[in-house]
PDB file of N, CA and C and ligand atoms in Angstrom:
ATOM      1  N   UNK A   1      39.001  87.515   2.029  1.00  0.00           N
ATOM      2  CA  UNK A   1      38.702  87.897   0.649  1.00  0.00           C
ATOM      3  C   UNK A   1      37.651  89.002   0.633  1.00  0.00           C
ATOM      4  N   UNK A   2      38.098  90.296   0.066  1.00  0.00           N
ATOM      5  CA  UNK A   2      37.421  91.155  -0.252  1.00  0.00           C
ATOM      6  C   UNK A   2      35.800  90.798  -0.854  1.00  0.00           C
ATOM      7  N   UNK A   3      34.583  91.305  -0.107  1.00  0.00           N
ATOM      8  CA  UNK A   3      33.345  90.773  -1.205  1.00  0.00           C
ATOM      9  C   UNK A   3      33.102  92.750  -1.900  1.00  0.00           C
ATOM     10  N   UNK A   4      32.885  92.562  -3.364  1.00  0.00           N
ATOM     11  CA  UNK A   4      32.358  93.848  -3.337  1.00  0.00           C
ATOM     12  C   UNK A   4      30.505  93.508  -4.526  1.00  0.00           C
ATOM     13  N   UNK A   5      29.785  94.470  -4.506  1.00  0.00           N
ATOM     14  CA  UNK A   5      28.767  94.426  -4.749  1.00  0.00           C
ATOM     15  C   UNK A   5      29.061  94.918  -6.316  1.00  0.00           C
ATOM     16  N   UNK A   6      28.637  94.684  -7.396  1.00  0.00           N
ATOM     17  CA  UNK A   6      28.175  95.828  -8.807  1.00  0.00           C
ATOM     18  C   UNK A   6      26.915  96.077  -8.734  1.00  0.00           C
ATOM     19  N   UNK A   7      26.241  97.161  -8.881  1.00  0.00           N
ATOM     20  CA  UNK A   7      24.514  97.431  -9.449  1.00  0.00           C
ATOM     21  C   UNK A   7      25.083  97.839 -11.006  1.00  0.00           C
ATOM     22  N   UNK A   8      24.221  96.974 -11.360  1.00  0.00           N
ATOM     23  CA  UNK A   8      23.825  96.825 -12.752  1.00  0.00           C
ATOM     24  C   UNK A   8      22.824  97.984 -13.304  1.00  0.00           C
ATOM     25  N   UNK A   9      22.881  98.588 -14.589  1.00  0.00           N
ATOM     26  CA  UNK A   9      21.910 100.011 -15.221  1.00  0.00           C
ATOM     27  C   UNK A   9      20.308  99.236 -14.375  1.00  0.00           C
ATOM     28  N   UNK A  10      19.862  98.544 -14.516  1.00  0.00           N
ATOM     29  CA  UNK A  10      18.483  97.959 -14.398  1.00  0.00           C
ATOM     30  C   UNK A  10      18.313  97.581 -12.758  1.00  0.00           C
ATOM     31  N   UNK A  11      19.384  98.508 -11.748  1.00  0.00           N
ATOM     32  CA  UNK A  11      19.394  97.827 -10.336  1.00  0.00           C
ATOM     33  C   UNK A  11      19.867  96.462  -9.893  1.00  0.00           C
ATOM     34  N   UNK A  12      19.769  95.649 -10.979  1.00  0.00           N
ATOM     35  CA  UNK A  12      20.303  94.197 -10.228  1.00  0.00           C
ATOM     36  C   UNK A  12      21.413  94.466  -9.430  1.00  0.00           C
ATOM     37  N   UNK A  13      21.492  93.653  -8.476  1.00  0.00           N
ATOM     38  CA  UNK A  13      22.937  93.488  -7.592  1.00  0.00           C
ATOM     39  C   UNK A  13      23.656  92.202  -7.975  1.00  0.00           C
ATOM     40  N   UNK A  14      24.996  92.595  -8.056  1.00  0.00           N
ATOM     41  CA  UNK A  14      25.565  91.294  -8.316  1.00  0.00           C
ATOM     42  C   UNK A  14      26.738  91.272  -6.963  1.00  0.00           C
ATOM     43  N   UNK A  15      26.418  90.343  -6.230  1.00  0.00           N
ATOM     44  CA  UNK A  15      27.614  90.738  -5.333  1.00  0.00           C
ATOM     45  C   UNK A  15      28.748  89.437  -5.706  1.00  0.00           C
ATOM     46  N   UNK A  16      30.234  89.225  -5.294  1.00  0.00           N
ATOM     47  CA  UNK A  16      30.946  88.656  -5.789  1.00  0.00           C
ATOM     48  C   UNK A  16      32.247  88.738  -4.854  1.00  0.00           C
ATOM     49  N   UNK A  17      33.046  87.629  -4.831  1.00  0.00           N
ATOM     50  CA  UNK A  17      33.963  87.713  -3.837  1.00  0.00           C
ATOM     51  C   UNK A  17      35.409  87.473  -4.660  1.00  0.00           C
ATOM     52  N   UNK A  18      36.019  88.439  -4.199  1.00  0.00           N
ATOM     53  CA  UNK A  18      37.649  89.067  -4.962  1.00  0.00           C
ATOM     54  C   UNK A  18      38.835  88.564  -3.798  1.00  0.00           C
ATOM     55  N   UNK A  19      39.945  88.422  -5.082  1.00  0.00           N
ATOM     56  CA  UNK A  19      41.031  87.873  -4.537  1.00  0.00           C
ATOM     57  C   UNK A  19      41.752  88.913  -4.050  1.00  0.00           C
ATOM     58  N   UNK A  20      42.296  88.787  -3.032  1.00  0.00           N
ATOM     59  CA  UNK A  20      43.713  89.672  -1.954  1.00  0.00           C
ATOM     60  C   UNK A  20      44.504  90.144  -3.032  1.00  0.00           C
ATOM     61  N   UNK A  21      44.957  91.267  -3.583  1.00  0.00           N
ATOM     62  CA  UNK A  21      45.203  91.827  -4.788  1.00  0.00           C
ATOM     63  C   UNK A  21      45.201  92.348  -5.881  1.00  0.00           C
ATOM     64  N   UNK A  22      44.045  90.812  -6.196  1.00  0.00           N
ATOM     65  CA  UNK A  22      43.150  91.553  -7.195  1.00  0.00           C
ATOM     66  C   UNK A  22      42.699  93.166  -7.406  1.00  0.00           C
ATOM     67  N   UNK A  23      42.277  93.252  -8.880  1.00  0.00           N
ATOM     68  CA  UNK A  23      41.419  94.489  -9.526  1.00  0.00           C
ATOM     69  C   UNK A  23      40.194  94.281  -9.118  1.00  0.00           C
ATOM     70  N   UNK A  24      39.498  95.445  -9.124  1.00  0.00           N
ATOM     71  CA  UNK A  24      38.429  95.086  -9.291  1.00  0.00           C
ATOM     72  C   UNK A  24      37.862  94.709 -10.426  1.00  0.00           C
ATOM     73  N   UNK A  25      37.965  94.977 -11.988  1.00  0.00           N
ATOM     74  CA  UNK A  25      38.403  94.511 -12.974  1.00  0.00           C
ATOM     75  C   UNK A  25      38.629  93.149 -13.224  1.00  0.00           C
ATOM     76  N   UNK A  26      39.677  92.836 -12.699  1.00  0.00           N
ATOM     77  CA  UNK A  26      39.708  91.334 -12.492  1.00  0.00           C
ATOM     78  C   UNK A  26      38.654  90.435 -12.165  1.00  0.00           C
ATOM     79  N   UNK A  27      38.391  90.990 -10.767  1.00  0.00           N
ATOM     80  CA  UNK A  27      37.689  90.165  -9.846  1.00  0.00           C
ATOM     81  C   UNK A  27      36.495  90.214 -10.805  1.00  0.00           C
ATOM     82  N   UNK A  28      35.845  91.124 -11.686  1.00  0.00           N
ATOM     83  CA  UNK A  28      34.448  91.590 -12.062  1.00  0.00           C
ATOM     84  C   UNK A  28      34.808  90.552 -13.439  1.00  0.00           C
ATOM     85  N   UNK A  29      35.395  90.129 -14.340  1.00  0.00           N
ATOM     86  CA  UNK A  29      35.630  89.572 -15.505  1.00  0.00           C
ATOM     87  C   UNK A  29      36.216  87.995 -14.934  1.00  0.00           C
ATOM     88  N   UNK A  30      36.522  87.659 -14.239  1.00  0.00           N
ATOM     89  CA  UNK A  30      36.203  86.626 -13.884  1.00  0.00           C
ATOM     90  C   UNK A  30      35.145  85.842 -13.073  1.00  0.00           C
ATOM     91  N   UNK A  31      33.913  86.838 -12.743  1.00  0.00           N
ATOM     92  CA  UNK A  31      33.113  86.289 -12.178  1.00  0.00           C
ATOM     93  C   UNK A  31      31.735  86.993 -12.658  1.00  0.00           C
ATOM     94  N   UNK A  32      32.358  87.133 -14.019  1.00  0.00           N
ATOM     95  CA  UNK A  32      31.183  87.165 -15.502  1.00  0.00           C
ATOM     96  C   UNK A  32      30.272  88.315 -15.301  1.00  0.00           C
ATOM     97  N   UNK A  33      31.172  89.124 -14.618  1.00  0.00           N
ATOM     98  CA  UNK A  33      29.844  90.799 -14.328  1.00  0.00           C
ATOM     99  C   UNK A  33      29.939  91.267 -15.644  1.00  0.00           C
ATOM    100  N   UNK A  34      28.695  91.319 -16.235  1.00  0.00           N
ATOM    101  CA  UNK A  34      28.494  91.594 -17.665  1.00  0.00           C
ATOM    102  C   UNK A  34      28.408  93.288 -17.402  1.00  0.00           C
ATOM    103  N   UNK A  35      28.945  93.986 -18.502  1.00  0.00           N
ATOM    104  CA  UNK A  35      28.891  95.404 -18.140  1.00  0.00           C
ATOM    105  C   UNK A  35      30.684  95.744 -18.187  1.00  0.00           C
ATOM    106  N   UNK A  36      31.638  95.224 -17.514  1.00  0.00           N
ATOM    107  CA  UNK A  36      32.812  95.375 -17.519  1.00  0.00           C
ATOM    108  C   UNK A  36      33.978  94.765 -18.888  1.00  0.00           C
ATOM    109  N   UNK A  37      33.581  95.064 -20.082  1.00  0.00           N
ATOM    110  CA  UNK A  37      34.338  94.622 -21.025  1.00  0.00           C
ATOM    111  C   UNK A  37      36.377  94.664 -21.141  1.00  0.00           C
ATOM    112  N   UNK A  38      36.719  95.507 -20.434  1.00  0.00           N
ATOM    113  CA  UNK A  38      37.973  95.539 -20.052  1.00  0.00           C
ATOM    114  C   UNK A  38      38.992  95.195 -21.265  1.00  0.00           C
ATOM    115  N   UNK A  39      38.704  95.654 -22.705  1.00  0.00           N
ATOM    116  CA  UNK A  39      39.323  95.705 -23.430  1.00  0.00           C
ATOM    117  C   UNK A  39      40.992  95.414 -23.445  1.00  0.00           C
ATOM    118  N   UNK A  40      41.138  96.358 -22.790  1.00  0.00           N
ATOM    119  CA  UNK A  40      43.158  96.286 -22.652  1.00  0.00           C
ATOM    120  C   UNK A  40      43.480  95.487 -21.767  1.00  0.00           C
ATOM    121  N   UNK A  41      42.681  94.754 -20.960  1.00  0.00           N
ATOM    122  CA  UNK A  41      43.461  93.601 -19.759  1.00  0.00           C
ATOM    123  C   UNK A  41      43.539  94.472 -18.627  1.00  0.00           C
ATOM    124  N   UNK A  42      43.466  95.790 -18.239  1.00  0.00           N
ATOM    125  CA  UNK A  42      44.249  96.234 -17.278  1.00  0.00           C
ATOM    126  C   UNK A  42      45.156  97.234 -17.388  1.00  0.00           C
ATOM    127  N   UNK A  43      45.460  97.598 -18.356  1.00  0.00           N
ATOM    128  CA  UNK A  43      46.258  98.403 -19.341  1.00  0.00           C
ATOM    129  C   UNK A  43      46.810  99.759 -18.808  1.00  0.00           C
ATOM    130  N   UNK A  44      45.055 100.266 -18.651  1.00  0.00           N
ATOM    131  CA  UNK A  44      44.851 101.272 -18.282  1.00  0.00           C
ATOM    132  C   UNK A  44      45.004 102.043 -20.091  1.00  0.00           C
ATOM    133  N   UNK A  45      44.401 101.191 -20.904  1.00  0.00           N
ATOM    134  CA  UNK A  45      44.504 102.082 -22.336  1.00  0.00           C
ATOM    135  C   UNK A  45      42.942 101.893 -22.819  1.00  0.00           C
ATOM    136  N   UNK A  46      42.282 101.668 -22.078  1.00  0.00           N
ATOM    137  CA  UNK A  46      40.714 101.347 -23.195  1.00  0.00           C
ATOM    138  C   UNK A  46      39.669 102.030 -22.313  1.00  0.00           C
ATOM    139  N   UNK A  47      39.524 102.224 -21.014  1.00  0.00           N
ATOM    140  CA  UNK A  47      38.041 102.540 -20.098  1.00  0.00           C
ATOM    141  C   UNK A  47      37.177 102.605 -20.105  1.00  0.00           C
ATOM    142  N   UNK A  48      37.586 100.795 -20.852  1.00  0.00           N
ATOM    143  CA  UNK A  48      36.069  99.983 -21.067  1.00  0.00           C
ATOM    144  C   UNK A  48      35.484  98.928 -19.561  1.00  0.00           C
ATOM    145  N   UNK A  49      36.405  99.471 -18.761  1.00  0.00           N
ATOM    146  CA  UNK A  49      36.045  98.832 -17.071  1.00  0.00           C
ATOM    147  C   UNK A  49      35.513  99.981 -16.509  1.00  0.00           C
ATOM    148  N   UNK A  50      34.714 101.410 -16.841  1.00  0.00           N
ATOM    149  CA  UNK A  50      34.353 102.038 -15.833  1.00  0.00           C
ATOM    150  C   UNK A  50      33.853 101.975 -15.050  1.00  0.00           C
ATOM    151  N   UNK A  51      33.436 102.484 -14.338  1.00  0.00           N
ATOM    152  CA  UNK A  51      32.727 102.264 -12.757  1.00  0.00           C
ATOM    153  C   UNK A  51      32.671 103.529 -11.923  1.00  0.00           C
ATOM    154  N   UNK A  52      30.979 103.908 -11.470  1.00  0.00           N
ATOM    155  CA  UNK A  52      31.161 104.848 -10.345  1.00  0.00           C
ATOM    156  C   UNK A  52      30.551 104.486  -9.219  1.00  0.00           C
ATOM    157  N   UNK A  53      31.604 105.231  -8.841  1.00  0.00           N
ATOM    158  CA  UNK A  53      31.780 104.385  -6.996  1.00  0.00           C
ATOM    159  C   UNK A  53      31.223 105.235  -6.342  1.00  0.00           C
ATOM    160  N   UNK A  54      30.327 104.005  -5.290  1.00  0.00           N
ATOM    161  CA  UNK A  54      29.159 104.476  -4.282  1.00  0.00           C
ATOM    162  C   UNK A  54      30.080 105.759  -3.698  1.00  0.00           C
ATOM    163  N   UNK A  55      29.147 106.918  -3.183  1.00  0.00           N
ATOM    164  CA  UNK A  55      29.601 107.866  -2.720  1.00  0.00           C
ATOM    165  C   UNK A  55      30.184 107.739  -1.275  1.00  0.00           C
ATOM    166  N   UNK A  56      29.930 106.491  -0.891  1.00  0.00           N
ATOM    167  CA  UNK A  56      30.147 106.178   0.855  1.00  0.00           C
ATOM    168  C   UNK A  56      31.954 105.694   0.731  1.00  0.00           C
ATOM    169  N   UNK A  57      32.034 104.857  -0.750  1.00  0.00           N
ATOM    170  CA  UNK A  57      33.355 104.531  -0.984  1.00  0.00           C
ATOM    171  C   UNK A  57      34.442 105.068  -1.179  1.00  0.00           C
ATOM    172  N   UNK A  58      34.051 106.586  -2.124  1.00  0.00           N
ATOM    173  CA  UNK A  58      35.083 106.729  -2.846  1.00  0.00           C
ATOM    174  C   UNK A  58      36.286 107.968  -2.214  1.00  0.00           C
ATOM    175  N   UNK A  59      35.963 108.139  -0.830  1.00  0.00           N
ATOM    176  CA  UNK A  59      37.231 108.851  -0.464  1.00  0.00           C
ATOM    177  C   UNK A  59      37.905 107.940  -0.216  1.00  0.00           C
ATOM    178  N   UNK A  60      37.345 106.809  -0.030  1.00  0.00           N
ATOM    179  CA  UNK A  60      38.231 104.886   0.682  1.00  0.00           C
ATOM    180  C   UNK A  60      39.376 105.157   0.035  1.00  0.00           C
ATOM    181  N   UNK A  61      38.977 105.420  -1.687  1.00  0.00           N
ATOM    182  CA  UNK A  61      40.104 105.006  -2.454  1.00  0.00           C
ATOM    183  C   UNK A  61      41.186 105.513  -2.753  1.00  0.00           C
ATOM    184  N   UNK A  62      42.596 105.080  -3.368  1.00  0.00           N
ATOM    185  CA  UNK A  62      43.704 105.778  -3.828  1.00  0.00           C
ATOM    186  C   UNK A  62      43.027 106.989  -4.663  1.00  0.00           C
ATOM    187  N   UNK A  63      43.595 108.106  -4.485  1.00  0.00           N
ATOM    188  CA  UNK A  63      43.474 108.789  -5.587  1.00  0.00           C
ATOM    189  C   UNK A  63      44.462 108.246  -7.335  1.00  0.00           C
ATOM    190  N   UNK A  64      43.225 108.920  -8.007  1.00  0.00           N
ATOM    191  CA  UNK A  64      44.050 108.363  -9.455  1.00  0.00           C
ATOM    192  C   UNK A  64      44.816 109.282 -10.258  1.00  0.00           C
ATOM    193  N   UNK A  65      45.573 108.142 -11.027  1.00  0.00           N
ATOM    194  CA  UNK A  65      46.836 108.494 -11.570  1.00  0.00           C
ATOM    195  C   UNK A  65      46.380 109.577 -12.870  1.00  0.00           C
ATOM    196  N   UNK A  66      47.599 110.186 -13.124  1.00  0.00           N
ATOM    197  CA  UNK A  66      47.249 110.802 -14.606  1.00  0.00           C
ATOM    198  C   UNK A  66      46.699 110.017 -15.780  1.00  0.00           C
ATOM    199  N   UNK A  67      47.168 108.670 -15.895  1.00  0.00           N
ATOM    200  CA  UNK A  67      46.407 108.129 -17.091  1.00  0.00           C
ATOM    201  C   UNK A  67      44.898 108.193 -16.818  1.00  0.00           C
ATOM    202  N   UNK A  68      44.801 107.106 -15.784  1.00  0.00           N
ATOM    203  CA  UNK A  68      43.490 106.967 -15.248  1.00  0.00           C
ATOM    204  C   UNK A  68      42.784 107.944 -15.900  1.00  0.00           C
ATOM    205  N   UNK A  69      42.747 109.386 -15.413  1.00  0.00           N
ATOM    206  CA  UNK A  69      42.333 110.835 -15.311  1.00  0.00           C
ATOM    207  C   UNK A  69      42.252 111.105 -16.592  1.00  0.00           C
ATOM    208  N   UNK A  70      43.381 110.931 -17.516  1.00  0.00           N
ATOM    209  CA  UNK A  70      43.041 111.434 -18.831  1.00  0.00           C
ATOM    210  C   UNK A  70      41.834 110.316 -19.729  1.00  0.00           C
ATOM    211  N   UNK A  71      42.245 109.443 -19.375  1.00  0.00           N
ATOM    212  CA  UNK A  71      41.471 108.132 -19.931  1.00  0.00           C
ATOM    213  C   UNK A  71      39.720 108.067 -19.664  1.00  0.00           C
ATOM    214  N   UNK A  72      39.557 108.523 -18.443  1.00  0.00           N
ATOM    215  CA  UNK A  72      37.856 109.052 -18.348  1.00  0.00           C
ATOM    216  C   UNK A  72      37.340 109.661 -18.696  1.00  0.00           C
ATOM    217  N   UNK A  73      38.256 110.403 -19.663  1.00  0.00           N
ATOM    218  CA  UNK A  73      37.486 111.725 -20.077  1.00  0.00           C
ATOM    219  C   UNK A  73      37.072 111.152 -21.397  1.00  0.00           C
ATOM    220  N   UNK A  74      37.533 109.987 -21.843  1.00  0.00           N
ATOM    221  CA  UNK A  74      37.173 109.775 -23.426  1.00  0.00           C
ATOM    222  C   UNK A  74      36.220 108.574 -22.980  1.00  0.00           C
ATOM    223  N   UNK A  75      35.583 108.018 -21.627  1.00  0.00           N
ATOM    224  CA  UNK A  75      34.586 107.046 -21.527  1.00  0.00           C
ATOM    225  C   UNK A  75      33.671 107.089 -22.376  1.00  0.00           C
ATOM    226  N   UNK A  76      32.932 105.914 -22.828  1.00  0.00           N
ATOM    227  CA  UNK A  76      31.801 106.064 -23.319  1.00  0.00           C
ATOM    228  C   UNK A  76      30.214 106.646 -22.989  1.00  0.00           C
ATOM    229  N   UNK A  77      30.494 106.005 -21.466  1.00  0.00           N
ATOM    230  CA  UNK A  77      29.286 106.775 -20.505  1.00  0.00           C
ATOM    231  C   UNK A  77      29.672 107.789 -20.115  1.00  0.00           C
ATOM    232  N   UNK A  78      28.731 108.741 -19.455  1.00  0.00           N
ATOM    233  CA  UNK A  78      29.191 109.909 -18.769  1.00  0.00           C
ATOM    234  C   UNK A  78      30.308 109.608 -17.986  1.00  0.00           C
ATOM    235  N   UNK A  79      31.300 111.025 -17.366  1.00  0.00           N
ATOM    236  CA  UNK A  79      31.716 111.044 -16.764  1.00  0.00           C
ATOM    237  C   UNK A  79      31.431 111.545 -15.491  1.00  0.00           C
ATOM    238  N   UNK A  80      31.614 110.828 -14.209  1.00  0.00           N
ATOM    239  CA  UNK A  80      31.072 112.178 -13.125  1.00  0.00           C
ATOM    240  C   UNK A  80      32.436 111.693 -12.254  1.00  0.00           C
ATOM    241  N   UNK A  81      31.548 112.916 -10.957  1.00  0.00           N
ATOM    242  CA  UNK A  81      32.917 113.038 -10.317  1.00  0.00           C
ATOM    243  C   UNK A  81      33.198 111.609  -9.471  1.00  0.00           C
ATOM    244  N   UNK A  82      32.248 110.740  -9.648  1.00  0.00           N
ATOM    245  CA  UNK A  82      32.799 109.129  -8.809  1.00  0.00           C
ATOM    246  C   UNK A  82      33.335 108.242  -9.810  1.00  0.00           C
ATOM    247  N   UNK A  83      33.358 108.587 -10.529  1.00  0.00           N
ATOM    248  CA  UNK A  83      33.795 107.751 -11.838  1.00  0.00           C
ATOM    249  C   UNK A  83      35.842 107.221 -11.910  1.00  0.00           C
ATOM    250  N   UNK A  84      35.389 106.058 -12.199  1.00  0.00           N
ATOM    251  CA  UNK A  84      36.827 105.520 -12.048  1.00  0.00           C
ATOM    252  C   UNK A  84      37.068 104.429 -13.015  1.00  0.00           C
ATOM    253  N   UNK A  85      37.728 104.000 -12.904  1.00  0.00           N
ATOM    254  CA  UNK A  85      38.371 102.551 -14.206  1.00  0.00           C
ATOM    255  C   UNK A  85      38.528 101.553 -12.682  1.00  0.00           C
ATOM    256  N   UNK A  86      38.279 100.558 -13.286  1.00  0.00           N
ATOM    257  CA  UNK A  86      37.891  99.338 -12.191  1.00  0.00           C
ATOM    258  C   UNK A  86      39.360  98.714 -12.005  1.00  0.00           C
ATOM    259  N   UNK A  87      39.890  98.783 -13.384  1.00  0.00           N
ATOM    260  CA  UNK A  87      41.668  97.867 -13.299  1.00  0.00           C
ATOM    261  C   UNK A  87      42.327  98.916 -12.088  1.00  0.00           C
ATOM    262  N   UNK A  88      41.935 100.000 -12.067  1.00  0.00           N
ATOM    263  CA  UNK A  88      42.785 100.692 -11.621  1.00  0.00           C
ATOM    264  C   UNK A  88      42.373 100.523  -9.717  1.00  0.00           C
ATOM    265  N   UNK A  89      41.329  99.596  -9.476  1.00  0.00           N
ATOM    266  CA  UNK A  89      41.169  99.508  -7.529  1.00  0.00           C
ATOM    267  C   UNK A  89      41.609  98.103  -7.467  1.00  0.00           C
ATOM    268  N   UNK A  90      42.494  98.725  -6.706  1.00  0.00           N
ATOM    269  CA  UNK A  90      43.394  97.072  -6.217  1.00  0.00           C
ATOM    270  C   UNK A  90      42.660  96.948  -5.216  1.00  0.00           C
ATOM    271  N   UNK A  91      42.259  95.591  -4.745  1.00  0.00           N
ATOM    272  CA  UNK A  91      41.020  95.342  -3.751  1.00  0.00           C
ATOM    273  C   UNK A  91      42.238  94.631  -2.312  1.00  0.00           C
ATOM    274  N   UNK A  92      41.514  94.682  -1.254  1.00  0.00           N
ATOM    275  CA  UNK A  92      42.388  94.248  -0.080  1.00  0.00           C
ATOM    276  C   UNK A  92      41.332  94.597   0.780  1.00  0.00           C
ATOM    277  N   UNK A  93      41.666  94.216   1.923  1.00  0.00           N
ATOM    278  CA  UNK A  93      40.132  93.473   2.994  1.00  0.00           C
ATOM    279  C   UNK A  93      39.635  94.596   3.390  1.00  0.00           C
ATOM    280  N   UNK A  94      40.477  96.287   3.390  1.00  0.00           N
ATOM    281  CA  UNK A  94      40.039  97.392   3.519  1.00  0.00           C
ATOM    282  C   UNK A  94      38.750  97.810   2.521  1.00  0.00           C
ATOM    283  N   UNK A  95      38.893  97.368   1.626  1.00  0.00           N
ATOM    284  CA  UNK A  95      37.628  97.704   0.787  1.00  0.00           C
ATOM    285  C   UNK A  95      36.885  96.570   0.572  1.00  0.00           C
ATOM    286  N   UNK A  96      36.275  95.426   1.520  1.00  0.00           N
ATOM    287  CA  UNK A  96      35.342  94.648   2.021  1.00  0.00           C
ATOM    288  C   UNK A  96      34.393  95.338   1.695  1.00  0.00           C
ATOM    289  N   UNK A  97      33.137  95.333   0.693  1.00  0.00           N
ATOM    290  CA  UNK A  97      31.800  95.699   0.622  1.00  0.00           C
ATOM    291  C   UNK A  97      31.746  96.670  -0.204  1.00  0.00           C
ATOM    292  N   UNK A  98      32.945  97.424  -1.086  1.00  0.00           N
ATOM    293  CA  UNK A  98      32.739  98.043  -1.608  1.00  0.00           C
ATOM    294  C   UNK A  98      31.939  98.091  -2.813  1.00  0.00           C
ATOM    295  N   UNK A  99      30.944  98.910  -2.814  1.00  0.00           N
ATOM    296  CA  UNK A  99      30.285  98.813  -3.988  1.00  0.00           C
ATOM    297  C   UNK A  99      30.168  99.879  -4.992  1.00  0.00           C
ATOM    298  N   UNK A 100      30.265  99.227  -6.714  1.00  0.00           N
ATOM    299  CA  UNK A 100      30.260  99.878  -7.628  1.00  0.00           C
ATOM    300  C   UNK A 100      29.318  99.594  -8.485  1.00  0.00           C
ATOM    301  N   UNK A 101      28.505 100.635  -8.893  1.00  0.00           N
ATOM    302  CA  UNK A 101      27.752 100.990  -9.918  1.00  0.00           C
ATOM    303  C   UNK A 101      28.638 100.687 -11.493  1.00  0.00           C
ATOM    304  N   UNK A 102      27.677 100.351 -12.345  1.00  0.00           N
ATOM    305  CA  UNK A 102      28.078  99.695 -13.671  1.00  0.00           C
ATOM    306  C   UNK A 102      27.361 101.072 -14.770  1.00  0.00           C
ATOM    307  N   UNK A 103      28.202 102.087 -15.718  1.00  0.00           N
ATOM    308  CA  UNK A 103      27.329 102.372 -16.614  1.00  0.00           C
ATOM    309  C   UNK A 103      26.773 101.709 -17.599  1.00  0.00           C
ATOM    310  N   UNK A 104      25.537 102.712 -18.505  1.00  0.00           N
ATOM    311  CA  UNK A 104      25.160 102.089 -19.122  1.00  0.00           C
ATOM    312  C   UNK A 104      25.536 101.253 -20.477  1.00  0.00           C
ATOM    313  N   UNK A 105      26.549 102.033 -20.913  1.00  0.00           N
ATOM    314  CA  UNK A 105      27.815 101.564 -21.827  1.00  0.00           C
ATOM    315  C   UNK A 105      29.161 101.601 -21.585  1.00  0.00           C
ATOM    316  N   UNK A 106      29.624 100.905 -22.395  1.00  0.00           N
ATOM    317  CA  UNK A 106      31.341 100.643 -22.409  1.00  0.00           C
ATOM    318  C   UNK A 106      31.928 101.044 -23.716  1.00  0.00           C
ATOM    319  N   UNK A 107      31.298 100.991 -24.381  1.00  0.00           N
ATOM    320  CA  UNK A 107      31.735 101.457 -26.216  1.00  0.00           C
ATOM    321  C   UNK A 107      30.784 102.790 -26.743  1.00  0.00           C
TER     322      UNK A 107
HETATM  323  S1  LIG B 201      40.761  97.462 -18.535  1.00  0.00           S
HETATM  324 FE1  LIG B 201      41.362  98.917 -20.010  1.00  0.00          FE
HETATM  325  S2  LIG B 201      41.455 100.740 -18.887  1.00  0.00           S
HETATM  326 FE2  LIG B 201      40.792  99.303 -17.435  1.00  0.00          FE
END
């Protein structure tokens, strides 16, 4: 089982352990990481799960889709260039430790 870390706006760490498949999204709303409101379920229609990913992580990841891409641009927090939607990282033992930063808003 994938473990990945969130830092919270205020530094807290929340670390948390995700299911073989799982979102990160998922994994983060079921194990009450406050910060990830995830409006659409997964949708990929709200990017109210943002997240920017530690700089050590984020070549790890799939590159993202056109929604994804269009959908960050209307985030509530800034956008930067590590910035991602959380529904959208399917977690698997390759991304063991990955850690994501939480902005400061979702709405
Ligand atoms: S949960 Fe809505 S875009 Fe990710």
């Amino acid at each position: 089982m994938p473990s990945i870390t969130f830092i919270h706006p205020d530094s807290r760490r929340q670390q948390i352990e995700a299911g073989d498949g799982e979102s990160a999204m998922q994994a983060a709303t079921r194990n009450d990481v406050s910060g990830i409101l995830a409006e659409c379920g997964g949708n990929a229609m709200c990017a109210t799960c943002h997240v920017y990913v530690d700089e050590d992580w984020l070549s790890r990841l799939p590159p993202m889709g056109d929604d994804e891409d269009a959908l960050l641009d209307g985030a509530a927090a800034e956008r930067r260039a590590n910035s991602r939607l959380s529904c959208q990282i399917k977690l698997d033992a390759d991304l063991d430790g990955l850690v994501l930063n939480l902005p400061d808003r979702q709405l």
